[in-house]
PDB file of C-alpha atoms in Angstrom:
ATOM      1  CA  GLU A   1     -62.924 -40.702   6.107  1.00 67.00           C
ATOM      2  CA  PRO A   2     -60.064 -38.405   5.063  1.00 68.00           C
ATOM      3  CA  GLN A   3     -58.619 -36.645   8.088  1.00 72.00           C
ATOM      4  CA  SER A   4     -57.316 -33.099   8.205  1.00 78.00           C
ATOM      5  CA  GLY A   5     -53.553 -32.835   7.752  1.00 83.00           C
ATOM      6  CA  PRO A   6     -50.827 -30.428   8.931  1.00 89.00           C
ATOM      7  CA  ASP A   7     -50.454 -26.892   7.654  1.00 93.00           C
ATOM      8  CA  LEU A   8     -46.833 -27.393   6.579  1.00 92.00           C
ATOM      9  CA  SER A   9     -46.191 -30.201   4.111  1.00 89.00           C
ATOM     10  CA  PRO A  10     -42.673 -31.715   3.900  1.00 90.00           C
ATOM     11  CA  ALA A  11     -41.962 -29.646   0.780  1.00 92.00           C
ATOM     12  CA  LEU A  12     -43.087 -26.359   2.345  1.00 94.00           C
ATOM     13  CA  ALA A  13     -41.581 -26.772   5.822  1.00 94.00           C
ATOM     14  CA  PRO A  14     -38.014 -25.753   4.759  1.00 94.00           C
ATOM     15  CA  VAL A  15     -39.302 -22.440   3.338  1.00 95.00           C
ATOM     16  CA  ARG A  16     -41.640 -21.517   6.180  1.00 96.00           C
ATOM     17  CA  TRP A  17     -39.844 -18.139   6.273  1.00 96.00           C
ATOM     18  CA  MET A  18     -42.334 -17.048   3.587  1.00 96.00           C
ATOM     19  CA  VAL A  19     -45.145 -17.065   6.133  1.00 97.00           C
ATOM     20  CA  GLY A  20     -45.773 -13.632   7.606  1.00 97.00           C
ATOM     21  CA  ASP A  21     -46.891 -10.082   6.925  1.00 98.00           C
ATOM     22  CA  TRP A  22     -44.691  -7.926   4.737  1.00 98.00           C
ATOM     23  CA  GLU A  23     -44.753  -4.270   3.699  1.00 98.00           C
ATOM     24  CA  HIS A  24     -43.155  -2.792   0.580  1.00 97.00           C
ATOM     25  CA  PRO A  25     -43.400   0.527  -1.303  1.00 94.00           C
ATOM     26  CA  GLY A  26     -46.318  -0.723  -3.409  1.00 95.00           C
ATOM     27  CA  GLY A  27     -48.448  -2.129  -0.592  1.00 97.00           C
ATOM     28  CA  ARG A  28     -48.512  -5.206   1.641  1.00 98.00           C
ATOM     29  CA  GLU A  29     -48.139  -8.932   1.066  1.00 98.00           C
ATOM     30  CA  HIS A  30     -49.422 -11.582   3.482  1.00 98.00           C
ATOM     31  CA  TRP A  31     -48.648 -15.333   3.498  1.00 98.00           C
ATOM     32  CA  VAL A  32     -50.171 -18.100   5.604  1.00 98.00           C
ATOM     33  CA  ALA A  33     -49.757 -21.898   5.651  1.00 97.00           C
ATOM     34  CA  THR A  34     -53.005 -23.874   5.737  1.00 96.00           C
ATOM     35  CA  ALA A  35     -53.616 -27.568   5.026  1.00 94.00           C
ATOM     36  CA  GLY A  36     -50.317 -28.061   3.190  1.00 93.00           C
ATOM     37  CA  VAL A  37     -50.612 -24.933   1.033  1.00 95.00           C
ATOM     38  CA  PHE A  38     -49.152 -21.419   1.198  1.00 97.00           C
ATOM     39  CA  TYR A  39     -51.817 -18.801   0.467  1.00 98.00           C
ATOM     40  CA  GLY A  40     -50.649 -15.291  -0.357  1.00 98.00           C
ATOM     41  CA  VAL A  41     -52.580 -12.065  -0.783  1.00 98.00           C
ATOM     42  CA  GLY A  42     -51.249  -8.708  -1.842  1.00 98.00           C
ATOM     43  CA  PHE A  43     -53.094  -5.479  -1.105  1.00 98.00           C
ATOM     44  CA  LEU A  44     -51.824  -2.780  -3.453  1.00 96.00           C
ATOM     45  CA  ALA A  45     -51.334   0.812  -2.333  1.00 94.00           C
ATOM     46  CA  ASP A  46     -53.132   2.087  -5.453  1.00 89.00           C
ATOM     47  CA  GLY A  47     -56.113  -0.253  -4.872  1.00 91.00           C
ATOM     48  CA  GLY A  48     -56.785  -3.814  -5.889  1.00 92.00           C
ATOM     49  CA  PHE A  49     -55.369  -7.156  -4.847  1.00 97.00           C
ATOM     50  CA  GLU A  50     -53.249 -10.117  -5.886  1.00 97.00           C
ATOM     51  CA  ALA A  51     -54.046 -13.730  -4.981  1.00 98.00           C
ATOM     52  CA  MET A  52     -51.250 -16.335  -4.891  1.00 98.00           C
ATOM     53  CA  ILE A  53     -50.787 -19.996  -3.996  1.00 97.00           C
ATOM     54  CA  ILE A  54     -47.599 -21.997  -3.473  1.00 97.00           C
ATOM     55  CA  ASP A  55     -48.216 -25.751  -3.572  1.00 94.00           C
ATOM     56  CA  ASP A  56     -46.300 -28.936  -4.364  1.00 92.00           C
ATOM     57  CA  ALA A  57     -49.129 -30.462  -6.388  1.00 88.00           C
ATOM     58  CA  PRO A  58     -50.350 -29.568  -9.896  1.00 85.00           C
ATOM     59  CA  ALA A  59     -53.748 -27.898 -10.071  1.00 77.00           C
ATOM     60  CA  ASP A  60     -55.380 -31.071 -11.448  1.00 78.00           C
ATOM     61  CA  ALA A  61     -53.699 -33.559  -9.075  1.00 78.00           C
ATOM     62  CA  GLU A  62     -56.420 -33.709  -6.384  1.00 80.00           C
ATOM     63  CA  GLY A  63     -53.829 -32.702  -3.818  1.00 78.00           C
ATOM     64  CA  LYS A  64     -51.345 -35.471  -4.689  1.00 87.00           C
ATOM     65  CA  PRO A  65     -47.837 -33.970  -4.285  1.00 87.00           C
ATOM     66  CA  ASP A  66     -45.090 -34.555  -6.807  1.00 88.00           C
ATOM     67  CA  GLY A  67     -42.289 -32.778  -4.932  1.00 85.00           C
ATOM     68  CA  VAL A  68     -42.206 -29.741  -7.247  1.00 92.00           C
ATOM     69  CA  LEU A  69     -43.147 -26.347  -5.789  1.00 95.00           C
ATOM     70  CA  ARG A  70     -45.313 -24.132  -7.970  1.00 96.00           C
ATOM     71  CA  LEU A  71     -46.475 -20.557  -7.651  1.00 97.00           C
ATOM     72  CA  PHE A  72     -49.999 -19.928  -8.933  1.00 97.00           C
ATOM     73  CA  ALA A  73     -50.327 -16.167  -9.581  1.00 97.00           C
ATOM     74  CA  MET A  74     -53.775 -14.578  -9.997  1.00 97.00           C
ATOM     75  CA  PRO A  75     -53.370 -10.768 -10.081  1.00 96.00           C
ATOM     76  CA  GLY A  76     -56.732  -9.108  -9.559  1.00 96.00           C
ATOM     77  CA  GLY A  77     -58.401 -12.520  -9.674  1.00 96.00           C
ATOM     78  CA  ALA A  78     -57.285 -13.201 -13.248  1.00 95.00           C
ATOM     79  CA  ALA A  79     -56.923 -16.746 -14.575  1.00 93.00           C
ATOM     80  CA  GLU A  80     -53.918 -18.326 -12.931  1.00 94.00           C
ATOM     81  CA  THR A  81     -50.400 -18.271 -14.370  1.00 96.00           C
ATOM     82  CA  VAL A  82     -48.180 -21.081 -13.097  1.00 96.00           C
ATOM     83  CA  PHE A  83     -44.497 -20.529 -12.281  1.00 97.00           C
ATOM     84  CA  THR A  84     -42.426 -23.626 -11.429  1.00 96.00           C
ATOM     85  CA  ALA A  85     -39.514 -23.809  -8.992  1.00 95.00           C
ATOM     86  CA  ALA A  86     -36.295 -25.055 -10.529  1.00 83.00           C
ATOM     87  CA  ASP A  87     -34.693 -26.325  -7.325  1.00 80.00           C
ATOM     88  CA  HIS A  88     -35.310 -26.830  -3.604  1.00 76.00           C
ATOM     89  CA  ASP A  89     -32.982 -24.244  -2.088  1.00 84.00           C
ATOM     90  CA  PRO A  90     -34.281 -23.654   1.477  1.00 89.00           C
ATOM     91  CA  GLU A  91     -32.644 -20.212   1.475  1.00 92.00           C
ATOM     92  CA  ALA A  92     -34.478 -18.940  -1.607  1.00 94.00           C
ATOM     93  CA  LEU A  93     -37.458 -19.607  -3.833  1.00 95.00           C
ATOM     94  CA  ARG A  94     -37.164 -19.049  -7.585  1.00 96.00           C
ATOM     95  CA  PHE A  95     -40.146 -19.696  -9.838  1.00 97.00           C
ATOM     96  CA  ALA A  96     -39.983 -19.485 -13.631  1.00 97.00           C
ATOM     97  CA  ASN A  97     -42.345 -19.561 -16.600  1.00 97.00           C
ATOM     98  CA  PRO A  98     -40.369 -18.838 -19.806  1.00 97.00           C
ATOM     99  CA  GLN A  99     -43.572 -18.932 -21.896  1.00 96.00           C
ATOM    100  CA  HIS A 100     -45.205 -16.084 -19.984  1.00 96.00           C
ATOM    101  CA  ASP A 101     -44.918 -12.629 -21.541  1.00 96.00           C
ATOM    102  CA  ASP A 102     -43.820 -10.768 -18.407  1.00 96.00           C
ATOM    103  CA  PRO A 103     -42.727 -11.475 -15.742  1.00 97.00           C
ATOM    104  CA  GLN A 104     -41.000 -14.768 -16.435  1.00 97.00           C
ATOM    105  CA  VAL A 105     -39.220 -15.190 -13.090  1.00 97.00           C
ATOM    106  CA  ILE A 106     -40.503 -14.499  -9.549  1.00 97.00           C
ATOM    107  CA  ALA A 107     -38.056 -15.047  -6.697  1.00 97.00           C
ATOM    108  CA  TYR A 108     -38.152 -14.631  -2.913  1.00 97.00           C
ATOM    109  CA  ALA A 109     -35.239 -14.611  -0.479  1.00 96.00           C
ATOM    110  CA  PRO A 110     -35.267 -14.114   3.317  1.00 96.00           C
ATOM    111  CA  GLY A 111     -32.998 -11.868   5.357  1.00 92.00           C
ATOM    112  CA  GLY A 112     -33.626 -11.528   9.074  1.00 86.00           C
ATOM    113  CA  ASP A 113     -36.886  -9.638   9.540  1.00 91.00           C
ATOM    114  CA  ALA A 114     -37.007  -8.851   5.835  1.00 96.00           C
ATOM    115  CA  LEU A 115     -37.970 -10.496   2.586  1.00 97.00           C
ATOM    116  CA  THR A 116     -36.806  -9.586  -0.910  1.00 97.00           C
ATOM    117  CA  ALA A 117     -38.909 -10.295  -3.982  1.00 97.00           C
ATOM    118  CA  THR A 118     -37.354 -10.076  -7.428  1.00 97.00           C
ATOM    119  CA  VAL A 119     -39.561  -9.970 -10.505  1.00 97.00           C
ATOM    120  CA  SER A 120     -37.894 -10.152 -13.914  1.00 97.00           C
ATOM    121  CA  GLY A 121     -38.713 -10.594 -17.566  1.00 97.00           C
ATOM    122  CA  PRO A 122     -38.177  -9.091 -21.020  1.00 96.00           C
ATOM    123  CA  ARG A 123     -39.009  -5.589 -19.721  1.00 95.00           C
ATOM    124  CA  GLY A 124     -36.349  -5.718 -17.021  1.00 97.00           C
ATOM    125  CA  GLU A 125     -35.904  -6.583 -13.367  1.00 97.00           C
ATOM    126  CA  LEU A 126     -37.677  -5.162 -10.334  1.00 96.00           C
ATOM    127  CA  VAL A 127     -36.295  -5.739  -6.835  1.00 97.00           C
ATOM    128  CA  ILE A 128     -38.902  -5.295  -4.086  1.00 97.00           C
ATOM    129  CA  PRO A 129     -37.561  -5.046  -0.513  1.00 97.00           C
ATOM    130  CA  MET A 130     -40.116  -6.015   2.137  1.00 98.00           C
ATOM    131  CA  THR A 131     -40.053  -5.499   5.876  1.00 98.00           C
ATOM    132  CA  ALA A 132     -41.966  -7.481   8.489  1.00 97.00           C
ATOM    133  CA  VAL A 133     -45.068  -5.775   9.895  1.00 97.00           C
ATOM    134  CA  THR A 134     -47.929  -6.745  12.170  1.00 96.00           C
ATOM    135  CA  GLY A 135     -50.836  -7.873  10.019  1.00 96.00           C
ATOM    136  CA  GLU A 136     -54.285  -6.548  10.892  1.00 97.00           C
ATOM    137  CA  PRO A 137     -56.964  -9.260  11.222  1.00 98.00           C
ATOM    138  CA  ALA A 138     -60.367  -8.662   9.637  1.00 98.00           C
ATOM    139  CA  PRO A 139     -63.022  -9.879  12.113  1.00 98.00           C
ATOM    140  CA  GLU A 140     -65.847  -8.387  10.026  1.00 98.00           C
ATOM    141  CA  ALA A 141     -64.761 -10.395   6.989  1.00 98.00           C
ATOM    142  CA  GLU A 142     -64.439 -13.527   9.141  1.00 98.00           C
ATOM    143  CA  ALA A 143     -68.007 -12.987  10.339  1.00 98.00           C
ATOM    144  CA  ALA A 144     -69.140 -12.534   6.736  1.00 98.00           C
ATOM    145  CA  ASP A 145     -67.322 -15.769   5.824  1.00 98.00           C
ATOM    146  CA  VAL A 146     -69.112 -17.668   8.611  1.00 98.00           C
ATOM    147  CA  ALA A 147     -72.456 -16.218   7.477  1.00 98.00           C
ATOM    148  CA  PHE A 148     -71.595 -17.234   3.904  1.00 98.00           C
ATOM    149  CA  ALA A 149     -71.001 -20.831   5.039  1.00 98.00           C
ATOM    150  CA  ARG A 150     -74.229 -20.945   7.056  1.00 98.00           C
ATOM    151  CA  ALA A 151     -76.307 -19.508   4.193  1.00 98.00           C
ATOM    152  CA  THR A 152     -74.836 -22.041   1.773  1.00 98.00           C
ATOM    153  CA  ASP A 153     -75.528 -24.895   4.188  1.00 96.00           C
ATOM    154  CA  ALA A 154     -79.139 -23.737   4.598  1.00 97.00           C
ATOM    155  CA  GLU A 155     -79.978 -22.535   1.086  1.00 97.00           C
ATOM    156  CA  GLY A 156     -77.597 -24.348  -1.259  1.00 97.00           C
ATOM    157  CA  ALA A 157     -76.740 -22.542  -4.486  1.00 97.00           C
ATOM    158  CA  ASP A 158     -78.943 -19.561  -3.552  1.00 97.00           C
ATOM    159  CA  GLY A 159     -76.905 -18.986  -0.409  1.00 98.00           C
ATOM    160  CA  TRP A 160     -73.637 -19.396  -2.318  1.00 98.00           C
ATOM    161  CA  VAL A 161     -74.307 -16.867  -5.089  1.00 98.00           C
ATOM    162  CA  ALA A 162     -75.853 -14.305  -2.706  1.00 98.00           C
ATOM    163  CA  ALA A 163     -72.452 -13.721  -1.104  1.00 98.00           C
ATOM    164  CA  PHE A 164     -70.758 -12.684  -4.361  1.00 98.00           C
ATOM    165  CA  ALA A 165     -70.324  -9.129  -5.600  1.00 98.00           C
ATOM    166  CA  ALA A 166     -71.719  -8.319  -9.035  1.00 97.00           C
ATOM    167  CA  ASP A 167     -68.210  -8.637 -10.473  1.00 97.00           C
ATOM    168  CA  GLY A 168     -67.230 -11.532  -8.208  1.00 98.00           C
ATOM    169  CA  ALA A 169     -65.582 -14.677  -9.538  1.00 98.00           C
ATOM    170  CA  MET A 170     -64.271 -18.114  -8.575  1.00 97.00           C
ATOM    171  CA  MET A 171     -61.168 -19.918  -9.796  1.00 95.00           C
ATOM    172  CA  ARG A 172     -61.839 -23.514 -10.759  1.00 91.00           C
ATOM    173  CA  ALA A 173     -59.482 -25.795 -12.705  1.00 85.00           C
ATOM    174  CA  GLY A 174     -57.282 -22.793 -13.494  1.00 85.00           C
ATOM    175  CA  ALA A 175     -60.080 -20.830 -15.173  1.00 91.00           C
ATOM    176  CA  ARG A 176     -62.052 -17.819 -13.972  1.00 95.00           C
ATOM    177  CA  VAL A 177     -65.781 -18.475 -13.421  1.00 97.00           C
ATOM    178  CA  GLU A 178     -68.150 -15.513 -13.085  1.00 97.00           C
ATOM    179  CA  GLY A 179     -71.764 -14.390 -13.473  1.00 96.00           C
ATOM    180  CA  ALA A 180     -74.419 -17.037 -14.065  1.00 96.00           C
ATOM    181  CA  ALA A 181     -71.701 -19.661 -14.507  1.00 98.00           C
ATOM    182  CA  ILE A 182     -71.062 -19.559 -10.738  1.00 98.00           C
ATOM    183  CA  ARG A 183     -74.513 -20.947  -9.976  1.00 97.00           C
ATOM    184  CA  ALA A 184     -74.317 -23.456 -12.837  1.00 97.00           C
ATOM    185  CA  MET A 185     -71.042 -24.823 -11.505  1.00 96.00           C
ATOM    186  CA  MET A 186     -72.020 -25.025  -7.819  1.00 97.00           C
ATOM    187  CA  ALA A 187     -75.669 -26.142  -8.024  1.00 98.00           C
ATOM    188  CA  PRO A 188     -75.001 -29.851  -8.780  1.00 97.00           C
ATOM    189  CA  LEU A 189     -72.601 -30.222  -5.849  1.00 97.00           C
ATOM    190  CA  LEU A 190     -74.749 -28.281  -3.386  1.00 98.00           C
ATOM    191  CA  GLY A 191     -77.811 -30.226  -4.491  1.00 96.00           C
ATOM    192  CA  ARG A 192     -76.352 -33.565  -3.409  1.00 96.00           C
ATOM    193  CA  ALA A 193     -73.899 -32.684  -0.607  1.00 97.00           C
ATOM    194  CA  ASP A 194     -73.017 -30.175   2.086  1.00 97.00           C
ATOM    195  CA  LEU A 195     -70.012 -27.912   1.541  1.00 97.00           C
ATOM    196  CA  LEU A 196     -68.873 -26.804   4.994  1.00 97.00           C
ATOM    197  CA  TRP A 197     -66.032 -24.473   5.897  1.00 98.00           C
ATOM    198  CA  GLU A 198     -64.669 -22.140   8.546  1.00 97.00           C
ATOM    199  CA  PRO A 199     -62.031 -19.373   8.407  1.00 98.00           C
ATOM    200  CA  VAL A 200     -58.797 -19.798  10.370  1.00 97.00           C
ATOM    201  CA  TRP A 201     -56.987 -16.589   9.325  1.00 98.00           C
ATOM    202  CA  SER A 202     -57.814 -13.128   7.995  1.00 98.00           C
ATOM    203  CA  ARG A 203     -56.159  -9.877   6.978  1.00 98.00           C
ATOM    204  CA  ARG A 204     -57.481  -6.402   6.184  1.00 97.00           C
ATOM    205  CA  SER A 205     -56.005  -3.951   3.675  1.00 97.00           C
ATOM    206  CA  PRO A 206     -54.567  -0.721   5.146  1.00 95.00           C
ATOM    207  CA  ASP A 207     -57.396   1.352   3.613  1.00 94.00           C
ATOM    208  CA  GLY A 208     -60.074  -0.972   5.046  1.00 95.00           C
ATOM    209  CA  GLN A 209     -61.681  -1.605   1.645  1.00 96.00           C
ATOM    210  CA  TRP A 210     -60.372  -5.137   1.116  1.00 98.00           C
ATOM    211  CA  ALA A 211     -59.978  -8.235   3.251  1.00 98.00           C
ATOM    212  CA  ALA A 212     -58.926 -11.854   2.867  1.00 98.00           C
ATOM    213  CA  THR A 213     -59.994 -14.987   4.709  1.00 98.00           C
ATOM    214  CA  VAL A 214     -58.297 -18.385   4.593  1.00 98.00           C
ATOM    215  CA  GLY A 215     -59.762 -21.556   6.021  1.00 98.00           C
ATOM    216  CA  ARG A 216     -60.402 -25.274   5.818  1.00 97.00           C
ATOM    217  CA  ALA A 217     -63.325 -26.873   3.979  1.00 96.00           C
ATOM    218  CA  ARG A 218     -64.935 -30.269   3.656  1.00 96.00           C
ATOM    219  CA  ILE A 219     -67.697 -31.944   1.654  1.00 96.00           C
ATOM    220  CA  VAL A 220     -70.165 -34.174   3.514  1.00 95.00           C
ATOM    221  CA  GLU A 221     -72.324 -36.648   1.604  1.00 94.00           C
ATOM    222  CA  ARG A 222     -74.727 -39.001   3.396  1.00 92.00           C
ATOM    223  CA  ALA A 223     -73.215 -38.121   6.784  1.00 92.00           C
ATOM    224  CA  ARG A 224     -69.680 -38.944   5.603  1.00 92.00           C
ATOM    225  CA  VAL A 225     -66.776 -36.605   4.843  1.00 93.00           C
ATOM    226  CA  THR A 226     -65.735 -37.337   1.243  1.00 92.00           C
ATOM    227  CA  TRP A 227     -63.314 -34.470   0.611  1.00 93.00           C
ATOM    228  CA  ARG A 228     -61.153 -31.996   2.502  1.00 94.00           C
ATOM    229  CA  GLY A 229     -59.463 -28.852   1.243  1.00 94.00           C
ATOM    230  CA  SER A 230     -58.675 -25.219   1.947  1.00 96.00           C
ATOM    231  CA  TYR A 231     -59.544 -21.863   0.438  1.00 98.00           C
ATOM    232  CA  LEU A 232     -58.683 -18.198   0.024  1.00 98.00           C
ATOM    233  CA  THR A 233     -61.515 -15.677  -0.308  1.00 98.00           C
ATOM    234  CA  ILE A 234     -61.037 -11.997  -1.176  1.00 98.00           C
ATOM    235  CA  TRP A 235     -63.697  -9.627   0.167  1.00 98.00           C
ATOM    236  CA  ARG A 236     -64.606  -6.021  -0.643  1.00 98.00           C
ATOM    237  CA  ALA A 237     -66.544  -3.652   1.619  1.00 97.00           C
ATOM    238  CA  GLU A 238     -69.721  -2.499  -0.133  1.00 97.00           C
ATOM    239  CA  ALA A 239     -72.741  -0.476   0.924  1.00 95.00           C
ATOM    240  CA  ASP A 240     -74.638  -3.626   1.977  1.00 93.00           C
ATOM    241  CA  GLY A 241     -71.699  -5.329   3.677  1.00 96.00           C
ATOM    242  CA  TRP A 242     -68.700  -7.458   2.732  1.00 98.00           C
ATOM    243  CA  LYS A 243     -69.001  -9.219  -0.639  1.00 98.00           C
ATOM    244  CA  VAL A 244     -66.919 -11.969  -2.239  1.00 98.00           C
ATOM    245  CA  VAL A 245     -64.805 -10.665  -5.106  1.00 98.00           C
ATOM    246  CA  PHE A 246     -62.687 -13.756  -5.607  1.00 98.00           C
ATOM    247  CA  ASP A 247     -62.615 -17.324  -4.291  1.00 98.00           C
ATOM    248  CA  VAL A 248     -60.036 -20.044  -4.894  1.00 97.00           C
ATOM    249  CA  GLY A 249     -59.316 -23.342  -3.160  1.00 96.00           C
ATOM    250  CA  ARG A 250     -57.059 -26.390  -3.162  1.00 94.00           C
ATOM    251  CA  ASP A 251     -57.559 -30.085  -2.485  1.00 93.00           C
ATOM    252  CA  GLU A 252     -55.804 -31.252   0.661  1.00 91.00           C
ATOM    253  CA  GLN A 253     -52.952 -33.694   0.198  1.00 77.00           C
ATOM    254  CA  PRO A 254     -54.052 -37.306   0.693  1.00 70.00           C
ATOM    255  CA  LEU A 255     -52.815 -38.682   3.998  1.00 55.00           C
TER     256      LEU A 255
END
């Protein structure tokens, strides 16, 4: 049975300075290490969100690391764009994707209780100074996440899709999945196995309209754990409670 591993993989441990809660003129950015992955979420001052992952395994590698750090950027829950780190400088992170229209480079550098992000491309360079803040947990979203897991365990695909907003989506194999395709993708798995998870971290947006939960997950088939991973879920407060707007996960590195 695959056992749960540490939050910081050998490749991520030297750049643990990324983990934390950061404020900048355009909003807030939050990073957490879970099961060998950095999950990042940005809450924008003008509304909306950004979902990000830093991992040392390609998206299709089933968690097997290759020693190369990658930034998976999903602004607003869009299909992921992959930026690859060129080196392993523990004092800076620089990710590049020359084929992307803009930006083509995303870099982070620490400085005491501050973090500087630099975004550059054909339209120019933007330097974003960030200062450390105290992140606000989102207990209501954590409770909604737990209820989501229990409903899925009890009702299968019906419980899974009921948690999603009308415009909600999942990211699977680098592509955005939405609408009826969510049920079609999840029904075979949930018909033969149990997908179990629990949140370990949460953050709320300053306006209270958005929240993020991060946690660990596992698949159980015939009373045996066959897979372990982690996830990031973005929630939005609606009239009937918190609803899933975006969900993405990663396989855990084999141990």
